[in-house]
CSV table of C-alpha atoms and ligand atoms in Angstrom, one decimal:
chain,number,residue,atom,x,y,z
P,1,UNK,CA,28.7,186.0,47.3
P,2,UNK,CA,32.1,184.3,46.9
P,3,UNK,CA,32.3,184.9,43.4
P,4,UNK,CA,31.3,188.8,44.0
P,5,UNK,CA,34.0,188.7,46.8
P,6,UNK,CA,36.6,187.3,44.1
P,7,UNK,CA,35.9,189.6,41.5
P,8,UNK,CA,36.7,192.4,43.8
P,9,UNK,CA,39.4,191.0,45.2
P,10,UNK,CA,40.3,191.0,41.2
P,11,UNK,CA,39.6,194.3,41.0
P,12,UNK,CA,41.6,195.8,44.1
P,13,UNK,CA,44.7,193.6,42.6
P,14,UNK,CA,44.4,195.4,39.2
P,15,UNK,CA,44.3,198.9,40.9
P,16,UNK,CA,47.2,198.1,42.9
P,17,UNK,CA,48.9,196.7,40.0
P,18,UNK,CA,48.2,199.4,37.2
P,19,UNK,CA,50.8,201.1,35.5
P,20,UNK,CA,49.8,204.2,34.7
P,21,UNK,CA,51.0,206.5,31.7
P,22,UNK,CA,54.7,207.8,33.3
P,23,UNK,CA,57.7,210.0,32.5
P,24,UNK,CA,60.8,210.1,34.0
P,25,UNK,CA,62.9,213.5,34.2
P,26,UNK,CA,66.2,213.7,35.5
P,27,UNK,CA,67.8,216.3,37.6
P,28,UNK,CA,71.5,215.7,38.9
P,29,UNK,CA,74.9,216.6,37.8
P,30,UNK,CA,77.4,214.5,35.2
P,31,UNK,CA,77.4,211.5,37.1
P,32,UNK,CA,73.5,211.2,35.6
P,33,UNK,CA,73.9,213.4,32.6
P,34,UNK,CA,74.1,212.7,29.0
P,35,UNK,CA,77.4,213.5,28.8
P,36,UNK,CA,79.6,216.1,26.0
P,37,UNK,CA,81.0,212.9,23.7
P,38,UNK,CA,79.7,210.0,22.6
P,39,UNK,CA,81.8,207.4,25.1
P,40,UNK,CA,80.9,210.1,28.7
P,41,UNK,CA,78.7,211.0,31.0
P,42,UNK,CA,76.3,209.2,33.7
P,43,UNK,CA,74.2,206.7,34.8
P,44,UNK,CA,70.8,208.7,32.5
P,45,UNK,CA,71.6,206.8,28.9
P,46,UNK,CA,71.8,203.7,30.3
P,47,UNK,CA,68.5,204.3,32.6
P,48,UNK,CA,66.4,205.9,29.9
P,49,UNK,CA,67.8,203.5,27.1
P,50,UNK,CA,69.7,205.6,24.3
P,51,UNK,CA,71.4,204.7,20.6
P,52,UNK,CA,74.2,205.3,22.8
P,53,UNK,CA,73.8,202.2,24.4
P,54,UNK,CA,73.0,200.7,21.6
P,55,UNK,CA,69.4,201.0,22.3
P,56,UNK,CA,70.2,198.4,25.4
P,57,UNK,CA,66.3,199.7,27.3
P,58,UNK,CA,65.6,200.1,30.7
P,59,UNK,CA,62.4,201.4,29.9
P,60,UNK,CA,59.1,200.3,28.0
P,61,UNK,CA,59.2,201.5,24.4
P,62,UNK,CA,57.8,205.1,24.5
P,63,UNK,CA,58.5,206.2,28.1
P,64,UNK,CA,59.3,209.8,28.1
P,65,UNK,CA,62.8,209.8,29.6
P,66,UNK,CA,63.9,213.5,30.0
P,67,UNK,CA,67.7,213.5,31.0
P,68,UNK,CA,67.8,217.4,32.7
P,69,UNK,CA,71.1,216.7,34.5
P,70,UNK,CA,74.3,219.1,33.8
P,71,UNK,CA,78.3,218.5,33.9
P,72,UNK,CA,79.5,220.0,37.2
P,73,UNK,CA,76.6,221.5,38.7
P,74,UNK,CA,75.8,221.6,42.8
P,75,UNK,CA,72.1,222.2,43.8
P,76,UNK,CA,73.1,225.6,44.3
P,77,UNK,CA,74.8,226.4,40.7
P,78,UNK,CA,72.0,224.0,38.9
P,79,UNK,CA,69.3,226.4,40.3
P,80,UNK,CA,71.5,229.8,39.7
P,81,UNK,CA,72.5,228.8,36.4
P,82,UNK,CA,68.8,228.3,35.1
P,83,UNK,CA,68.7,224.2,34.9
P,84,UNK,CA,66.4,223.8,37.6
P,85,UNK,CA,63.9,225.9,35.5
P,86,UNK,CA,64.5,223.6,32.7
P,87,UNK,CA,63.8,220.6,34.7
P,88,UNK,CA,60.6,222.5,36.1
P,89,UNK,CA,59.4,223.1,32.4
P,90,UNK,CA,59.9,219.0,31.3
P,91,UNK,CA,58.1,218.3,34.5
P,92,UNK,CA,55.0,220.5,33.9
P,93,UNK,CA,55.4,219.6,30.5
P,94,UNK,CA,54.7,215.7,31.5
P,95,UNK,CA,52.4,216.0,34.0
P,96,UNK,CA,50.3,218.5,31.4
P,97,UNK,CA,49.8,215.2,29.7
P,98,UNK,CA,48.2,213.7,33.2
P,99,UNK,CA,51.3,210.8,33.1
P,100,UNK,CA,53.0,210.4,36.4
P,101,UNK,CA,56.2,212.3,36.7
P,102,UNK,CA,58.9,210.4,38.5
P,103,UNK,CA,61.5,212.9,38.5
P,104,UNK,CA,65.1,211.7,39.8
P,105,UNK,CA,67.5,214.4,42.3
P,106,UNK,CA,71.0,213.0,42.7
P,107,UNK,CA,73.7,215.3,44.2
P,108,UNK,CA,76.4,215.1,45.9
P,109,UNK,CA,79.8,215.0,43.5
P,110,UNK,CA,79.8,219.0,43.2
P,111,UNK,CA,78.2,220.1,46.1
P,112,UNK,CA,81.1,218.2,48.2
P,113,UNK,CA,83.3,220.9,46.9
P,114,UNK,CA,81.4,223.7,48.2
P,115,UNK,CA,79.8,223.2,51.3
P,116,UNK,CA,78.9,220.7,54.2
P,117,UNK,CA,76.0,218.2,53.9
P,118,UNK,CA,73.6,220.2,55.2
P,119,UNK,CA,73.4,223.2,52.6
P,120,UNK,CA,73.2,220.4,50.0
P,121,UNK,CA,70.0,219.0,52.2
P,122,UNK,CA,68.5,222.4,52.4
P,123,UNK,CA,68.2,222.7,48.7
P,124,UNK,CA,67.4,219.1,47.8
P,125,UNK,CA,64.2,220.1,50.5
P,126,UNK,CA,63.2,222.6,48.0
P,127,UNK,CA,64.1,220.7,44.9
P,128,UNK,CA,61.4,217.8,46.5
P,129,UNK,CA,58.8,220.9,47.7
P,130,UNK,CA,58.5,222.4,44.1
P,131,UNK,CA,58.2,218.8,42.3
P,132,UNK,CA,55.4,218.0,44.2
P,133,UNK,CA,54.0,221.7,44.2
P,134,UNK,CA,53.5,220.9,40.1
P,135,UNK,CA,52.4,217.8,40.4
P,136,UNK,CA,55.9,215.9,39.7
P,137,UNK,CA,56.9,212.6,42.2
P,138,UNK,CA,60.5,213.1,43.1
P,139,UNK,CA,62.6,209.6,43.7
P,140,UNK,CA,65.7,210.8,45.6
P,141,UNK,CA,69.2,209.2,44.5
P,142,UNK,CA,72.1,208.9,46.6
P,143,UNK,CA,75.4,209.7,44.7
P,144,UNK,CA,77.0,207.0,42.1
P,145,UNK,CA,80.4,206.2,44.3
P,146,UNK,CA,83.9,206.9,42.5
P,147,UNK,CA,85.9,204.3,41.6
P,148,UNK,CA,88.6,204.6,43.6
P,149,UNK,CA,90.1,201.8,45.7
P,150,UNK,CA,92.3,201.3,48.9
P,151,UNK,CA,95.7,198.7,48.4
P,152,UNK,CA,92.9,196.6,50.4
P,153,UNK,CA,90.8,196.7,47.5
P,154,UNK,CA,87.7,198.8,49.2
P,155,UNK,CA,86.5,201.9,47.7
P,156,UNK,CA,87.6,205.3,49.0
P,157,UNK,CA,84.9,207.0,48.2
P,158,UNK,CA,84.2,210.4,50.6
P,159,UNK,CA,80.6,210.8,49.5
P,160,UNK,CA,78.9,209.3,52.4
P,161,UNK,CA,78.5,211.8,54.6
P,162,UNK,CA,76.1,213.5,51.5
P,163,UNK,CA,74.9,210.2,50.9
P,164,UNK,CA,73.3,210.3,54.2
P,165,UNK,CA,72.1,213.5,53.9
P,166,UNK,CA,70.2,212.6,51.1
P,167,UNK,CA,68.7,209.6,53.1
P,168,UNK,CA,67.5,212.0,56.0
P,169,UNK,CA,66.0,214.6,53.6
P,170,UNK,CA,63.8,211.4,52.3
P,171,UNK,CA,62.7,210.4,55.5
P,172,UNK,CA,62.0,213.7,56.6
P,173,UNK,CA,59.9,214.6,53.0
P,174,UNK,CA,58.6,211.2,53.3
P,175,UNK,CA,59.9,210.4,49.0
P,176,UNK,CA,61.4,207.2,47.5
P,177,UNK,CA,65.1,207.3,47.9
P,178,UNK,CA,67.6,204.9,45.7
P,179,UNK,CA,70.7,204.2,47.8
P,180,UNK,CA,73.0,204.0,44.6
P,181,UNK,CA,75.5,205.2,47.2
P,182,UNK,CA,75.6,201.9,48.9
P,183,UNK,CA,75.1,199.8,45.8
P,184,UNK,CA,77.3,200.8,43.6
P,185,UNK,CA,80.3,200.8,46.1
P,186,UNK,CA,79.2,197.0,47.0
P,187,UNK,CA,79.2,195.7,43.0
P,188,UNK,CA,82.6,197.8,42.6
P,189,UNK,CA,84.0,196.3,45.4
P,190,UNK,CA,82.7,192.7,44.2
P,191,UNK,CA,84.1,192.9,40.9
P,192,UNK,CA,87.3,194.8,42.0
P,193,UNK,CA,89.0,197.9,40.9
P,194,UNK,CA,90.6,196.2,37.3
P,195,UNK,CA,86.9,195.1,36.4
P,196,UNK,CA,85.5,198.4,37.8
P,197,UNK,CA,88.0,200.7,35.6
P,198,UNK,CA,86.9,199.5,32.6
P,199,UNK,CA,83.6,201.2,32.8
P,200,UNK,CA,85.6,204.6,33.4
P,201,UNK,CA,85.5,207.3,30.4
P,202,UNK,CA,89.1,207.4,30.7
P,203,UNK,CA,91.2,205.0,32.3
P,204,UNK,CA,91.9,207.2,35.3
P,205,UNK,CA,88.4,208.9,35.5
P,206,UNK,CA,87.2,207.1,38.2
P,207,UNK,CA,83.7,209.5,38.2
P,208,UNK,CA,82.8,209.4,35.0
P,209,UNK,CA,81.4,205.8,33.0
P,210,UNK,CA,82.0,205.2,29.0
P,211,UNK,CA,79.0,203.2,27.4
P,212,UNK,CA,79.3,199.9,29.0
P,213,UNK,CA,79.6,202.0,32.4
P,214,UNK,CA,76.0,203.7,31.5
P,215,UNK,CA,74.5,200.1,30.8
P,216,UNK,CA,75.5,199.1,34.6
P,217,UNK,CA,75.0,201.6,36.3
P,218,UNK,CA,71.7,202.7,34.4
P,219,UNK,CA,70.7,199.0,35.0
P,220,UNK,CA,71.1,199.7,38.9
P,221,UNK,CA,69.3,202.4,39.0
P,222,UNK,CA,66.6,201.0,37.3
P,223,UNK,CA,66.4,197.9,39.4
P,224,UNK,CA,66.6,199.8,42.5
P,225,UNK,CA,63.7,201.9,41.2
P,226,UNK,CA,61.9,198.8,40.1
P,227,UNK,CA,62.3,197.5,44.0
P,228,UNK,CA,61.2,200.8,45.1
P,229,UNK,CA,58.1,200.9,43.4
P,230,UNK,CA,57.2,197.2,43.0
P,231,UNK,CA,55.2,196.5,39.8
P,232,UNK,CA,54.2,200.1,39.3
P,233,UNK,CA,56.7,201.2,36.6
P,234,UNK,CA,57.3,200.7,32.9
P,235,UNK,CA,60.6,199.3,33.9
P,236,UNK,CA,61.8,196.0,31.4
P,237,UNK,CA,63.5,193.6,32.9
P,238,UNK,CA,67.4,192.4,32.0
P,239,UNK,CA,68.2,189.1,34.2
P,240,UNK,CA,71.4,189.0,32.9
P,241,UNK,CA,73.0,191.7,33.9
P,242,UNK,CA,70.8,191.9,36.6
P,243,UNK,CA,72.1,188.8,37.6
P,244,UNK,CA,76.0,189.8,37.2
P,245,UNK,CA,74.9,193.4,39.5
P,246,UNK,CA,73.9,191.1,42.1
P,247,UNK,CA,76.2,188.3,42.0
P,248,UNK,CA,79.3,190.6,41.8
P,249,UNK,CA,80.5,189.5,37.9
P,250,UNK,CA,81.6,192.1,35.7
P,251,UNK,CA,80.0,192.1,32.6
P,252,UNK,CA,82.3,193.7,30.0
B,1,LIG,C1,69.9,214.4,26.9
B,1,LIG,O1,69.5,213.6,25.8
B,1,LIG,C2,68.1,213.5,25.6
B,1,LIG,C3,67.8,212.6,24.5
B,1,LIG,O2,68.6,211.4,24.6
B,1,LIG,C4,67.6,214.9,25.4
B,1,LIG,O3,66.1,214.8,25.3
B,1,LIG,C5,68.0,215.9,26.5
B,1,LIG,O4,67.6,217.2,26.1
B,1,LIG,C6,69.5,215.8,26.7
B,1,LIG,N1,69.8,216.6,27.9
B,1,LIG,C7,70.7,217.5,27.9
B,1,LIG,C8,70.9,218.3,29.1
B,1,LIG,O5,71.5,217.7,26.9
B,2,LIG,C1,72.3,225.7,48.2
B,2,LIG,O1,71.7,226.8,47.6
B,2,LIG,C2,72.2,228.1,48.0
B,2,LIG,C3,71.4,229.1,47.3
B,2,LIG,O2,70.0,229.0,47.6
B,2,LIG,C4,73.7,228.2,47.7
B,2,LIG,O3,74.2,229.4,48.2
B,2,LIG,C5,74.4,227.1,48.3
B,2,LIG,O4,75.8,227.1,47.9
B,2,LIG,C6,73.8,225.7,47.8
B,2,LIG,N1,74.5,224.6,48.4
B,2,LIG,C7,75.2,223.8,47.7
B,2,LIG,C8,75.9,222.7,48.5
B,2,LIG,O5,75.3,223.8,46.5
B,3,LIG,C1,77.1,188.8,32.4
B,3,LIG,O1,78.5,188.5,32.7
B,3,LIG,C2,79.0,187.5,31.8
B,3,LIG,C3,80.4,187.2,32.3
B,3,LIG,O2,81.2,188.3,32.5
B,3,LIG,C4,79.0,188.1,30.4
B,3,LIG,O3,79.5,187.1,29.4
B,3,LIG,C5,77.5,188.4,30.0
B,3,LIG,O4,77.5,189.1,28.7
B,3,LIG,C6,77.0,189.4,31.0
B,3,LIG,N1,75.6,189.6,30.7
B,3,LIG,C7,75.1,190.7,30.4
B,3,LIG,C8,73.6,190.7,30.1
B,3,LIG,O5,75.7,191.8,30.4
B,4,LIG,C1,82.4,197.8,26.0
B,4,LIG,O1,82.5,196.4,26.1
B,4,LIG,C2,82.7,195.8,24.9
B,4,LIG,C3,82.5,194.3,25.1
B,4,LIG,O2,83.4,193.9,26.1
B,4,LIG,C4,84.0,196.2,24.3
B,4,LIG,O3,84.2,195.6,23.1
B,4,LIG,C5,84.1,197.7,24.2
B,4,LIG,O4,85.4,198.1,23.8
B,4,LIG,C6,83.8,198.4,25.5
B,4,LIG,N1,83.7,199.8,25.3
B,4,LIG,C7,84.5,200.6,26.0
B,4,LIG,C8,84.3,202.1,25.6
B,4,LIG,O5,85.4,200.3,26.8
């Protein structure tokens, strides 16, 4: 009887443990996307592991990492101007091949421009209703913060108020959210605004990361995705730069 209870103790921890076949598509705006040049762009090379990174992985050899995000879009304009469709198309396209579809949202940097927190909440509701409605698991991701610091060395940053409202629309949809937000002001404030610059695209970009900027803040995300869904994902570690994200050190 013990042994029988063991064995399916064993087999309840492998269940809970599996890693299924997954994809990852991401939906956002520059601060994720690929970028137009080779040294610009977001936090998606570094996440899905790219040569331009120099191949530095977040992710499993293999994992289907489809970057969907677009230079300057809102939720509003990346629906109008047809790039929610072709996020929609990558997702079906994955889950077609029964793998689990994590798809990332992250808003915030355009939609500031255009209209209160709540419009941006209202779409990122339907974003989250038609991922799930194909059979996708959106991960919501609170905006990368800007670089930009005080004379008291803390960040500046105005995208909290959209940060927040992407908290509330994952409680209220019940999804994963990845507070980037809050992370990423707390390792640019640790390492200071010198040490944070040099991950800009251009010296006084402060929104925008060049390649080492990617590897950080791709890193991030993938640890905070890793935390999110403990043991689930095809996630490799990197306790090195890990380490320097959590301690504060710059790494380049
Ligand atoms: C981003 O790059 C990946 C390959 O690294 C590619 O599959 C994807 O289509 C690119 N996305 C955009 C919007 O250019
Ligand atoms: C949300 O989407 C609507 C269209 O459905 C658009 O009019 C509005 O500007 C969008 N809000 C933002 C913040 O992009
Ligand atoms: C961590 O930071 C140290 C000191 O800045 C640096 O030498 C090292 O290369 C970093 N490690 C990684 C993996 O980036
Ligand atoms: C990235 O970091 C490496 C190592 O510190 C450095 O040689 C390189 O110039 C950096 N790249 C950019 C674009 O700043």
């Amino acid at each position: 009887m013990p042994r029988f209870f063991n064995a399916l103790l064993l087999f309840f921890a492998c269940v809970a443990t599996r890693q299924l076949p997954t994809s990852f598509v991401l939906v956002g705006d520059s601060t994720t996307a690929n970028g137009t040049t080779p040294n610009s762009g977001g936090w998606g090379n570094g996440f899905c592991g790219s040569t331009i990174t120099g191949n530095i992985a977040s992710l499993a050899a293999g994992t289907p990492c489809i970057n969907t995000a677009h230079n300057g879009a809102t939720t509003g304009t990346f629906v109008a101007n047809g790039f929610w469709d072709i996020s929609l198309a990558a997702i079906r396209g994955e889950v077609a091949k029964a793998r689990r579809t994590l798809v990332t949202i992250q808003f915030g940097h355009n939609d500031q421009k255009v209209a209160p927190p709540e419009s941006m909440a209202v779409n990122l509701t339907s974003m989250v209703q038609q991922i799930r409605s194909i059979g996708g698991e959106p991960v919501l991701v609170t905006s990368l913060a800007r670089r930009t610091f005080n004379a008291n060395g803390a960040v500046t940053d105005t995208l909290g108020p959209w940060a927040a409202a992407t908290i509330l629309v994952a409680q209220q949809e019940r999804t994963h959210v990845l507070d980037l937000h809050k992370s990423s002001i707390a390792y640019v404030e640790a390492i200071g605004p010198d040490s944070a610059h040099i991950l800009n695209r251009l010296p006084d970009d402060n929104t925008h990361l060049n390649v080492n900027g990617t590897t950080v803040f791709g890193r991030m995300v993938a640890d905070l995705m890793s935390a999110s869904f403990f043991g689930q994902l095809p996630i490799i570690p990197n306790p090195g730069l890990t380490f320097n994200i959590t301690h504060g050190i710059p790494s380049f």
